[in-house]
mmCIF file of C-alpha atoms in Angstrom:
data_model
loop_
_atom_site.group_PDB
_atom_site.id
_atom_site.type_symbol
_atom_site.label_atom_id
_atom_site.label_comp_id
_atom_site.label_asym_id
_atom_site.label_seq_id
_atom_site.Cartn_x
_atom_site.Cartn_y
_atom_site.Cartn_z
ATOM 1 C CA MET A 124 0.000 0.000 0.000
ATOM 2 C CA PHE A 125 1.340 3.421 -0.974
ATOM 3 C CA ASP A 126 0.579 6.740 0.689
ATOM 4 C CA VAL A 127 1.044 8.754 -2.508
ATOM 5 C CA ILE A 128 1.173 7.877 -6.202
ATOM 6 C CA VAL A 129 3.011 10.391 -8.364
ATOM 7 C CA ALA A 130 2.089 10.241 -12.059
ATOM 8 C CA GLY A 131 4.951 11.683 -14.110
ATOM 9 C CA ALA A 132 8.657 11.516 -13.288
ATOM 10 C CA GLY A 133 9.709 14.837 -14.806
ATOM 11 C CA PRO A 134 11.241 17.549 -12.596
ATOM 12 C CA ALA A 135 7.964 18.273 -10.762
ATOM 13 C CA GLY A 136 7.024 14.650 -10.115
ATOM 14 C CA ALA A 137 10.525 13.497 -9.198
ATOM 15 C CA THR A 138 10.992 16.429 -6.813
ATOM 16 C CA ALA A 139 7.632 15.728 -5.193
ATOM 17 C CA ALA A 140 8.524 12.047 -4.792
ATOM 18 C CA LEU A 141 11.895 13.008 -3.290
ATOM 19 C CA VAL A 142 10.370 15.338 -0.690
ATOM 20 C CA LEU A 143 7.603 12.869 0.166
ATOM 21 C CA ALA A 144 9.976 9.937 0.596
ATOM 22 C CA ARG A 145 12.294 11.983 2.794
ATOM 23 C CA GLY A 146 9.238 12.911 4.863
ATOM 24 C CA GLY A 147 8.497 9.256 5.525
ATOM 25 C CA ALA A 148 5.732 8.683 2.964
ATOM 26 C CA ARG A 149 5.492 5.499 0.921
ATOM 27 C CA VAL A 150 5.707 6.758 -2.646
ATOM 28 C CA LEU A 151 5.112 5.161 -6.034
ATOM 29 C CA LEU A 152 6.543 7.218 -8.925
ATOM 30 C CA LEU A 153 5.241 6.317 -12.388
ATOM 31 C CA ASP A 154 6.176 7.404 -15.902
ATOM 32 C CA ARG A 155 5.037 6.156 -19.303
ATOM 33 C CA ALA A 156 8.547 6.573 -20.749
ATOM 34 C CA ARG A 157 11.714 4.650 -20.033
ATOM 35 C CA PHE A 158 14.634 6.713 -18.809
ATOM 36 C CA PRO A 159 16.731 8.368 -20.007
ATOM 37 C CA ARG A 160 14.332 10.037 -22.404
ATOM 38 C CA SER A 161 14.455 13.299 -24.322
ATOM 39 C CA LYS A 162 11.997 16.196 -23.977
ATOM 40 C CA LEU A 163 11.653 19.456 -25.854
ATOM 41 C CA CYS A 164 13.020 22.040 -23.451
ATOM 42 C CA GLY A 165 15.323 25.023 -23.302
ATOM 43 C CA ASP A 166 17.688 22.852 -21.213
ATOM 44 C CA THR A 167 18.362 25.734 -18.824
ATOM 45 C CA LEU A 168 18.136 25.822 -15.039
ATOM 46 C CA ASN A 169 18.011 29.440 -13.904
ATOM 47 C CA PRO A 170 19.730 30.528 -10.676
ATOM 48 C CA GLY A 171 16.515 30.116 -8.688
ATOM 49 C CA THR A 172 16.083 26.511 -9.821
ATOM 50 C CA LEU A 173 19.699 25.700 -9.034
ATOM 51 C CA ALA A 174 19.255 27.162 -5.549
ATOM 52 C CA ILE A 175 16.330 24.784 -4.920
ATOM 53 C CA LEU A 176 18.303 21.751 -6.086
ATOM 54 C CA ARG A 177 21.188 22.747 -3.832
ATOM 55 C CA ARG A 178 18.829 23.182 -0.893
ATOM 56 C CA GLN A 179 17.515 19.670 -1.548
ATOM 57 C CA ALA A 180 21.140 18.402 -1.728
ATOM 58 C CA VAL A 181 20.627 16.827 -5.161
ATOM 59 C CA SER A 182 22.569 19.280 -7.327
ATOM 60 C CA ALA A 183 26.056 17.751 -7.233
ATOM 61 C CA PRO A 184 25.575 15.011 -9.886
ATOM 62 C CA ILE A 185 23.523 17.401 -12.004
ATOM 63 C CA GLU A 186 26.142 20.160 -11.853
ATOM 64 C CA ALA A 187 28.814 17.620 -12.785
ATOM 65 C CA ARG A 188 27.052 16.974 -16.123
ATOM 66 C CA ALA A 189 26.031 20.573 -16.777
ATOM 67 C CA LEU A 190 27.502 23.665 -18.377
ATOM 68 C CA ARG A 191 27.731 26.886 -16.379
ATOM 69 C CA LEU A 192 25.817 29.910 -17.688
ATOM 70 C CA ASP A 193 26.853 33.322 -16.358
ATOM 71 C CA GLY A 194 23.930 35.359 -17.663
ATOM 72 C CA MET A 195 21.576 36.154 -20.519
ATOM 73 C CA VAL A 196 21.739 38.129 -23.753
ATOM 74 C CA VAL A 197 18.428 39.537 -24.955
ATOM 75 C CA THR A 198 18.008 41.150 -28.365
ATOM 76 C CA GLY A 199 15.025 42.995 -29.756
ATOM 77 C CA GLU A 200 13.862 45.120 -32.640
ATOM 78 C CA ARG A 201 16.163 47.801 -34.116
ATOM 79 C CA ARG A 202 19.238 45.705 -33.228
ATOM 80 C CA VAL A 203 18.797 46.276 -29.508
ATOM 81 C CA ALA A 204 21.037 43.904 -27.526
ATOM 82 C CA VAL A 205 21.458 43.815 -23.753
ATOM 83 C CA SER A 206 23.824 41.502 -21.895
ATOM 84 C CA CYS A 207 23.182 40.728 -18.239
ATOM 85 C CA ARG A 208 25.530 38.836 -15.926
ATOM 86 C CA TYR A 209 23.833 37.215 -12.975
ATOM 87 C CA GLY A 210 26.485 38.577 -10.620
ATOM 88 C CA PRO A 211 29.165 37.321 -8.219
ATOM 89 C CA GLY A 212 28.516 33.829 -6.936
ATOM 90 C CA VAL A 213 25.353 33.393 -9.014
ATOM 91 C CA HIS A 214 25.004 31.354 -12.178
ATOM 92 C CA ALA A 215 22.625 29.148 -14.119
ATOM 93 C CA LEU A 216 23.143 25.727 -15.688
ATOM 94 C CA SER A 217 22.628 24.220 -19.108
ATOM 95 C CA ILE A 218 21.901 20.496 -19.056
ATOM 96 C CA ALA A 219 20.045 18.138 -21.377
ATOM 97 C CA ARG A 220 16.615 17.237 -20.034
ATOM 98 C CA CYS A 221 17.369 13.539 -20.382
ATOM 99 C CA ASP A 222 20.229 13.961 -17.881
ATOM 100 C CA LEU A 223 18.320 16.279 -15.551
ATOM 101 C CA ASP A 224 15.237 14.071 -15.364
ATOM 102 C CA ALA A 225 17.253 10.892 -14.872
ATOM 103 C CA GLY A 226 19.235 12.562 -12.097
ATOM 104 C CA LEU A 227 16.156 13.761 -10.217
ATOM 105 C CA ALA A 228 14.402 10.402 -10.577
ATOM 106 C CA ALA A 229 17.506 8.662 -9.203
ATOM 107 C CA ALA A 230 17.519 11.044 -6.236
ATOM 108 C CA ALA A 231 13.880 10.171 -5.509
ATOM 109 C CA VAL A 232 14.710 6.455 -5.624
ATOM 110 C CA ASN A 233 17.689 6.977 -3.314
ATOM 111 C CA ALA A 234 15.349 8.722 -0.872
ATOM 112 C CA GLY A 235 13.093 5.644 -0.813
ATOM 113 C CA ALA A 236 10.530 6.158 -3.569
ATOM 114 C CA ARG A 237 9.635 3.233 -5.819
ATOM 115 C CA PHE A 238 10.006 4.135 -9.493
ATOM 116 C CA GLU A 239 8.210 2.206 -12.233
ATOM 117 C CA GLU A 240 9.119 3.169 -15.818
ATOM 118 C CA GLY A 241 7.159 2.361 -18.947
ATOM 119 C CA VAL A 242 3.833 2.496 -17.090
ATOM 120 C CA ALA A 243 0.988 4.474 -18.649
ATOM 121 C CA VAL A 244 -1.463 6.050 -16.209
ATOM 122 C CA ARG A 245 -4.827 5.873 -17.953
ATOM 123 C CA SER A 246 -7.044 7.734 -15.505
ATOM 124 C CA ALA A 247 -7.794 8.527 -11.896
ATOM 125 C CA LEU A 248 -9.488 5.993 -9.678
ATOM 126 C CA VAL A 249 -12.489 7.974 -8.403
ATOM 127 C CA ASP A 250 -14.868 6.945 -5.642
ATOM 128 C CA ALA A 251 -18.334 7.292 -7.207
ATOM 129 C CA ALA A 252 -20.009 7.990 -3.866
ATOM 130 C CA THR A 253 -17.677 10.760 -2.666
ATOM 131 C CA SER A 254 -16.049 11.943 -5.936
ATOM 132 C CA ARG A 255 -12.696 11.586 -4.179
ATOM 133 C CA VAL A 256 -9.641 10.327 -6.030
ATOM 134 C CA ARG A 257 -8.393 7.147 -4.376
ATOM 135 C CA GLY A 258 -5.629 6.035 -6.697
ATOM 136 C CA VAL A 259 -4.955 5.549 -10.397
ATOM 137 C CA ILE A 260 -5.775 3.116 -13.169
ATOM 138 C CA ILE A 261 -2.731 2.017 -15.135
ATOM 139 C CA ALA A 262 -2.263 -0.030 -18.289
ATOM 140 C CA GLY A 263 -1.276 -3.542 -17.290
ATOM 141 C CA ARG A 264 1.410 -5.431 -19.163
ATOM 142 C CA ASP A 265 -1.224 -7.890 -20.421
ATOM 143 C CA GLY A 266 -3.319 -5.059 -21.874
ATOM 144 C CA CYS A 267 -5.839 -5.049 -19.033
ATOM 145 C CA ASP A 268 -6.343 -2.066 -16.761
ATOM 146 C CA VAL A 269 -4.973 -2.337 -13.225
ATOM 147 C CA ARG A 270 -6.281 -0.354 -10.254
ATOM 148 C CA VAL A 271 -3.615 0.956 -7.885
ATOM 149 C CA PRO A 272 -5.118 2.493 -4.731
ATOM 150 C CA ALA A 273 -3.579 5.245 -2.617
ATOM 151 C CA PRO A 274 -4.941 7.949 -0.289
ATOM 152 C CA PHE A 275 -3.384 10.677 -2.439
ATOM 153 C CA VAL A 276 -2.274 11.175 -6.039
ATOM 154 C CA ILE A 277 -0.090 13.852 -7.631
ATOM 155 C CA ALA A 278 -0.791 14.578 -11.294
ATOM 156 C CA ALA A 279 2.589 15.649 -12.660
ATOM 157 C CA ASP A 280 2.066 14.059 -16.062
ATOM 158 C CA GLY A 281 2.424 17.110 -18.271
ATOM 159 C CA ARG A 282 0.394 19.377 -20.515
ATOM 160 C CA ARG A 283 -1.838 16.572 -21.751
ATOM 161 C CA SER A 284 -2.368 15.079 -18.314
ATOM 162 C CA SER A 285 -4.470 11.924 -18.344
ATOM 163 C CA LEU A 286 -5.555 12.828 -14.819
ATOM 164 C CA ALA A 287 -6.105 16.590 -14.730
ATOM 165 C CA ILE A 288 -7.795 17.095 -18.111
ATOM 166 C CA PRO A 289 -10.498 14.364 -17.878
ATOM 167 C CA LEU A 290 -11.331 15.555 -14.360
ATOM 168 C CA GLY A 291 -11.835 19.114 -15.647
ATOM 169 C CA LEU A 292 -8.938 20.500 -13.619
ATOM 170 C CA ALA A 293 -6.879 21.642 -16.626
ATOM 171 C CA ARG A 294 -7.617 22.706 -20.176
ATOM 172 C CA GLN A 295 -5.918 24.164 -23.218
ATOM 173 C CA PRO A 296 -7.359 27.678 -23.660
ATOM 174 C CA PRO A 297 -8.225 29.172 -27.071
ATOM 175 C CA HIS A 298 -5.696 31.978 -26.477
ATOM 176 C CA PRO A 299 -2.767 32.296 -26.631
ATOM 177 C CA ARG A 300 -2.032 29.538 -29.160
ATOM 178 C CA ARG A 301 1.691 29.039 -29.637
ATOM 179 C CA TRP A 302 3.878 26.188 -30.849
ATOM 180 C CA ALA A 303 7.508 25.474 -30.040
ATOM 181 C CA ILE A 304 10.044 23.900 -32.394
ATOM 182 C CA GLY A 305 13.269 22.764 -30.780
ATOM 183 C CA ALA A 306 16.446 21.200 -32.113
ATOM 184 C CA TYR A 307 20.156 20.782 -31.461
ATOM 185 C CA PHE A 308 22.784 22.229 -33.790
ATOM 186 C CA ALA A 309 26.492 21.524 -34.118
ATOM 187 C CA GLY A 310 28.955 24.064 -35.455
ATOM 188 C CA VAL A 311 27.257 27.236 -34.194
ATOM 189 C CA GLU A 312 29.666 30.154 -33.999
ATOM 190 C CA GLY A 313 29.927 32.609 -31.124
ATOM 191 C CA LEU A 314 28.512 30.504 -28.315
ATOM 192 C CA GLN A 315 29.478 31.826 -24.886
ATOM 193 C CA THR A 316 28.556 31.071 -21.288
ATOM 194 C CA PHE A 317 25.337 33.001 -21.811
ATOM 195 C CA GLY A 318 21.838 32.007 -22.752
ATOM 196 C CA GLU A 319 20.237 34.018 -25.553
ATOM 197 C CA MET A 320 16.702 35.233 -26.229
ATOM 198 C CA HIS A 321 15.954 36.939 -29.533
ATOM 199 C CA VAL A 322 12.525 38.588 -29.329
ATOM 200 C CA ARG A 323 10.840 39.667 -32.551
ATOM 201 C CA ARG A 324 7.325 40.459 -33.689
ATOM 202 C CA ARG A 325 5.049 37.535 -32.822
ATOM 203 C CA ARG A 326 7.910 35.088 -32.275
ATOM 204 C CA TYR A 327 11.112 34.532 -30.365
ATOM 205 C CA ILE A 328 14.151 32.273 -30.612
ATOM 206 C CA GLY A 329 16.054 30.956 -27.616
ATOM 207 C CA VAL A 330 19.627 29.704 -27.966
ATOM 208 C CA ALA A 331 21.703 28.029 -25.268
ATOM 209 C CA PRO A 332 25.041 26.226 -25.369
ATOM 210 C CA VAL A 333 24.746 22.677 -24.057
ATOM 211 C CA PRO A 334 27.377 20.219 -22.827
ATOM 212 C CA GLY A 335 29.329 18.690 -25.685
ATOM 213 C CA GLY A 336 29.641 21.854 -27.757
ATOM 214 C CA ALA A 337 26.197 21.875 -29.381
ATOM 215 C CA ALA A 338 23.489 24.522 -29.160
ATOM 216 C CA ASN A 339 19.877 24.123 -28.127
ATOM 217 C CA VAL A 340 17.665 26.267 -30.371
ATOM 218 C CA CYS A 341 13.969 26.763 -29.677
ATOM 219 C CA LEU A 342 11.604 28.788 -31.872
ATOM 220 C CA VAL A 343 8.179 29.765 -30.546
ATOM 221 C CA VAL A 344 5.588 30.909 -33.087
ATOM 222 C CA PRO A 345 1.865 31.703 -32.911
ATOM 223 C CA ALA A 346 -1.015 29.957 -34.639
ATOM 224 C CA PRO A 347 -1.973 29.689 -37.448
ATOM 225 C CA VAL A 348 1.594 29.073 -38.664
ATOM 226 C CA ARG A 349 1.764 25.773 -40.559
ATOM 227 C CA ILE A 350 4.335 23.352 -39.219
ATOM 228 C CA ASP A 351 4.332 20.746 -41.990
ATOM 229 C CA ASP A 352 8.139 20.946 -42.153
ATOM 230 C CA PRO A 353 9.471 22.034 -38.732
ATOM 231 C CA ALA A 354 13.128 21.873 -39.820
ATOM 232 C CA ALA A 355 12.467 24.239 -42.738
ATOM 233 C CA LEU A 356 10.508 26.622 -40.509
ATOM 234 C CA LEU A 357 13.285 26.677 -37.906
ATOM 235 C CA LEU A 358 16.058 27.159 -40.463
ATOM 236 C CA ASP A 359 14.119 29.914 -42.214
ATOM 237 C CA ALA A 360 13.634 31.755 -38.906
ATOM 238 C CA ILE A 361 17.387 31.576 -38.263
ATOM 239 C CA ARG A 362 18.215 32.827 -41.771
ATOM 240 C CA CYS A 363 15.859 35.783 -41.282
ATOM 241 C CA GLU A 364 17.465 36.741 -37.990
ATOM 242 C CA PRO A 365 20.490 39.095 -38.386
ATOM 243 C CA ALA A 366 21.767 38.217 -34.905
ATOM 244 C CA LEU A 367 21.966 34.524 -35.844
ATOM 245 C CA ARG A 368 22.280 34.200 -39.619
ATOM 246 C CA ASP A 369 26.067 34.348 -39.933
ATOM 247 C CA ARG A 370 26.682 32.335 -36.780
ATOM 248 C CA PHE A 371 24.649 29.423 -38.187
ATOM 249 C CA ALA A 372 26.158 29.544 -41.695
ATOM 250 C CA ALA A 373 28.191 26.363 -41.132
ATOM 251 C CA ALA A 374 25.901 24.803 -38.507
ATOM 252 C CA ARG A 375 24.048 21.533 -39.015
ATOM 253 C CA LEU A 376 21.074 19.919 -37.384
ATOM 254 C CA ILE A 377 22.056 17.021 -35.140
ATOM 255 C CA ALA A 378 18.610 15.422 -35.094
ATOM 256 C CA ARG A 379 15.089 15.996 -36.363
ATOM 257 C CA PRO A 380 13.399 18.930 -34.587
ATOM 258 C CA ALA A 381 10.754 18.283 -31.963
ATOM 259 C CA VAL A 382 7.420 20.123 -32.016
ATOM 260 C CA LEU A 383 5.258 20.980 -29.018
ATOM 261 C CA GLY A 384 1.930 22.755 -28.995
ATOM 262 C CA PRO A 385 -0.370 24.356 -28.380
ATOM 263 C CA LEU A 386 1.668 25.420 -25.380
ATOM 264 C CA ALA A 387 -0.742 27.091 -22.973
ATOM 265 C CA VAL A 388 -2.510 25.142 -20.233
ATOM 266 C CA ASP A 389 -4.890 26.712 -17.716
ATOM 267 C CA ALA A 390 -5.444 25.062 -14.340
ATOM 268 C CA PRO A 391 -7.367 27.440 -12.038
ATOM 269 C CA GLN A 392 -7.577 24.839 -9.274
ATOM 270 C CA ALA A 393 -4.658 23.023 -7.687
ATOM 271 C CA GLY A 394 -6.529 19.727 -7.507
ATOM 272 C CA MET A 395 -9.513 18.090 -5.832
ATOM 273 C CA ASP A 396 -10.137 15.740 -2.949
ATOM 274 C CA GLY A 397 -7.424 13.087 -3.080
ATOM 275 C CA LEU A 398 -5.454 14.673 -5.937
ATOM 276 C CA VAL A 399 -3.117 17.655 -6.368
ATOM 277 C CA LEU A 400 -1.443 19.045 -9.476
ATOM 278 C CA ALA A 401 2.217 19.790 -10.162
ATOM 279 C CA GLY A 402 4.375 20.720 -13.135
ATOM 280 C CA ASP A 403 2.822 21.473 -16.513
ATOM 281 C CA ALA A 404 -0.403 19.739 -15.462
ATOM 282 C CA ALA A 405 -0.850 22.620 -13.005
ATOM 283 C CA GLY A 406 -0.540 25.206 -15.785
ATOM 284 C CA PHE A 407 2.032 25.577 -18.539
ATOM 285 C CA ILE A 408 4.237 28.670 -18.446
ATOM 286 C CA ASP A 409 5.322 30.322 -21.683
ATOM 287 C CA PRO A 410 9.033 29.511 -22.030
ATOM 288 C CA ILE A 411 10.081 33.053 -22.969
ATOM 289 C CA THR A 412 11.103 33.889 -19.395
ATOM 290 C CA GLY A 413 13.154 30.707 -19.014
ATOM 291 C CA ASP A 414 11.809 29.859 -15.571
ATOM 292 C CA GLY A 415 9.590 26.905 -16.424
ATOM 293 C CA LEU A 416 11.835 24.448 -14.603
ATOM 294 C CA ARG A 417 11.716 26.521 -11.446
ATOM 295 C CA PHE A 418 7.910 26.423 -11.566
ATOM 296 C CA ALA A 419 8.164 22.651 -11.942
ATOM 297 C CA VAL A 420 10.687 21.971 -9.184
ATOM 298 C CA ARG A 421 9.241 24.413 -6.654
ATOM 299 C CA GLY A 422 5.720 23.318 -7.559
ATOM 300 C CA GLY A 423 6.718 19.724 -6.844
ATOM 301 C CA GLU A 424 8.008 20.768 -3.438
ATOM 302 C CA LEU A 425 4.798 22.626 -2.611
ATOM 303 C CA ALA A 426 2.617 19.672 -3.647
ATOM 304 C CA ALA A 427 4.662 17.279 -1.529
ATOM 305 C CA GLU A 428 4.596 19.581 1.495
ATOM 306 C CA ALA A 429 0.808 19.857 1.311
ATOM 307 C CA LEU A 430 0.395 16.082 1.167
ATOM 308 C CA LEU A 431 2.848 15.456 4.005
ATOM 309 C CA ALA A 432 0.756 17.797 6.150
ATOM 310 C CA ALA A 433 -2.395 15.936 5.095
ATOM 311 C CA LEU A 434 -0.882 12.532 5.866
ATOM 312 C CA ALA A 435 0.087 13.818 9.305
ATOM 313 C CA GLY A 436 -3.497 14.948 9.931
ATOM 314 C CA ARG A 437 -2.655 18.659 9.930
ATOM 315 C CA LEU A 438 -4.467 19.503 6.686
ATOM 316 C CA ALA A 439 -7.944 18.372 5.654
ATOM 317 C CA ARG A 440 -7.993 19.717 2.074
ATOM 318 C CA PRO A 441 -4.433 19.850 0.748
ATOM 319 C CA HIS A 442 -5.485 20.955 -2.735
ATOM 320 C CA VAL A 443 -7.010 24.136 -1.293
ATOM 321 C CA ALA A 444 -3.890 24.913 0.742
ATOM 322 C CA LEU A 445 -1.738 24.165 -2.301
ATOM 323 C CA ARG A 446 -3.688 26.618 -4.417
ATOM 324 C CA ARG A 447 -3.002 29.382 -1.888
ATOM 325 C CA ALA A 448 0.662 28.409 -1.638
ATOM 326 C CA ARG A 449 1.097 28.461 -5.405
ATOM 327 C CA ARG A 450 -0.470 31.910 -5.634
ATOM 328 C CA ARG A 451 1.866 33.265 -2.956
ATOM 329 C CA GLU A 452 4.909 31.668 -4.541
ATOM 330 C CA PHE A 453 4.218 32.260 -8.228
ATOM 331 C CA GLY A 454 1.748 35.157 -8.432
ATOM 332 C CA GLY A 455 4.334 37.792 -9.308
ATOM 333 C CA LYS A 456 5.940 35.591 -11.938
ATOM 334 C CA TRP A 457 2.577 34.732 -13.498
ATOM 335 C CA ARG A 458 1.796 38.439 -13.910
ATOM 336 C CA PHE A 459 5.255 39.115 -15.328
ATOM 337 C CA ASN A 460 4.869 36.233 -17.758
ATOM 338 C CA ARG A 461 1.502 37.479 -19.014
ATOM 339 C CA LEU A 462 3.009 40.940 -19.570
ATOM 340 C CA ILE A 463 5.889 39.522 -21.620
ATOM 341 C CA ARG A 464 3.461 37.431 -23.701
ATOM 342 C CA ARG A 465 1.419 40.532 -24.524
ATOM 343 C CA VAL A 466 4.577 42.391 -25.537
ATOM 344 C CA VAL A 467 5.605 39.642 -27.963
ATOM 345 C CA ALA A 468 2.095 39.340 -29.392
ATOM 346 C CA SER A 469 2.083 42.981 -30.514
ATOM 347 C CA GLY A 470 4.574 44.125 -33.128
ATOM 348 C CA ALA A 471 4.182 47.767 -32.123
ATOM 349 C CA THR A 472 4.791 46.915 -28.461
ATOM 350 C CA VAL A 473 7.911 44.913 -29.322
ATOM 351 C CA GLU A 474 9.276 47.910 -31.197
ATOM 352 C CA ALA A 475 8.426 50.266 -28.330
ATOM 353 C CA ALA A 476 10.024 47.898 -25.830
ATOM 354 C CA GLY A 477 13.138 47.835 -28.008
ATOM 355 C CA LEU A 478 13.354 51.627 -27.964
ATOM 356 C CA ILE A 479 12.962 51.682 -24.186
ATOM 357 C CA ALA A 480 15.632 48.995 -23.773
ATOM 358 C CA ALA A 481 18.010 50.941 -26.026
ATOM 359 C CA ALA A 482 17.488 54.106 -23.970
ATOM 360 C CA ALA A 483 17.478 52.412 -20.554
ATOM 361 C CA PRO A 484 19.197 49.003 -20.728
ATOM 362 C CA TRP A 485 19.171 48.803 -16.931
ATOM 363 C CA ALA A 486 15.400 48.196 -17.091
ATOM 364 C CA LEU A 487 15.873 45.134 -19.280
ATOM 365 C CA ARG A 488 18.698 43.912 -17.024
ATOM 366 C CA ARG A 489 16.364 44.122 -14.039
ATOM 367 C CA ALA A 490 13.740 42.142 -15.957
ATOM 368 C CA ILE A 491 16.337 39.487 -16.833
ATOM 369 C CA GLY A 492 17.372 39.250 -13.188
ATOM 370 C CA PHE A 493 13.756 38.898 -12.067
ATOM 371 C CA ALA A 494 13.066 36.187 -14.671
ATOM 372 C CA GLY A 495 16.157 34.289 -13.522
ATOM 373 C CA ASP A 496 15.313 34.560 -9.808
ATOM 374 C CA VAL A 497 18.579 36.378 -9.174
ATOM 375 C CA PRO A 498 18.782 37.640 -5.567
ATOM 376 C CA ALA A 499 18.290 41.416 -5.420
#
């Protein structure tokens, strides 16, 4: 018998399982994939995320496989370019998601969680009389569904959560509708120990050096752009970008690009009786600010803390307490993120923001520091 079942072993789910196991809970961590596995991501841990991993004492093996990033370069319209160092003693990391996720899952296992890979969670196990979630239904190896009971469940199974969406806890809103195209390139010129964000009208391109000398490139575009040929769309965006064109002249794609979209997920509630949300299932954050992994890791901590209090009898409705905790923790960032999305959506606003940044680059540096959770 398990106290908590965690569906999804990404950064949110693995962190939640780690905190729960250390708190004495019996935890079952499930994921439909087999690790290591790749995910479309900017591959960047900002300083705030790194601080959480260090506080949890799980950063050492991750830092050993990562590349240090000292700051961000942001470019805008009219050739505006602002470079921001995080400051003395503060840095970010670049690490492939396959390595990050495997490292966090291993930490959860070392703490005492049981991890089952290649297990698809089909739906929540709901008590018809009380409407309370009392476990999950998984796909058995013989093709038959298997019921796995537990007092509490964490849905950390991503944007298309098989738990949150059918229960009406999460949905993909009609606006904004954006798609991401991500790929790795070899032979990119001018890579430094800085992440890059190139913001243009209705789209942006993120570039980050990754361990091994390659570059992670992620293009985010709005609907109704056709993505029949994602590689061609990505390469065309690079060729049209003066800040990148020459640097990618001799570059080559390492693998076929990945496509993700529509990106946005709304989750007004943090769960229901017997179930709480974490990670992208709790609401997907536009990747332009580069703090999605902090939302995931810290959100996993908050979910685990609420359930530990519930298991100890100190909290009757953990999903309600979690909702309040998430608002306190992330409210400012959510508002900042919405503002940045509106800026990118409007060509005129992008141009105005570029003029402001050119006249007062300190304002953009402050925004970069806030996005990266750099201590003031």
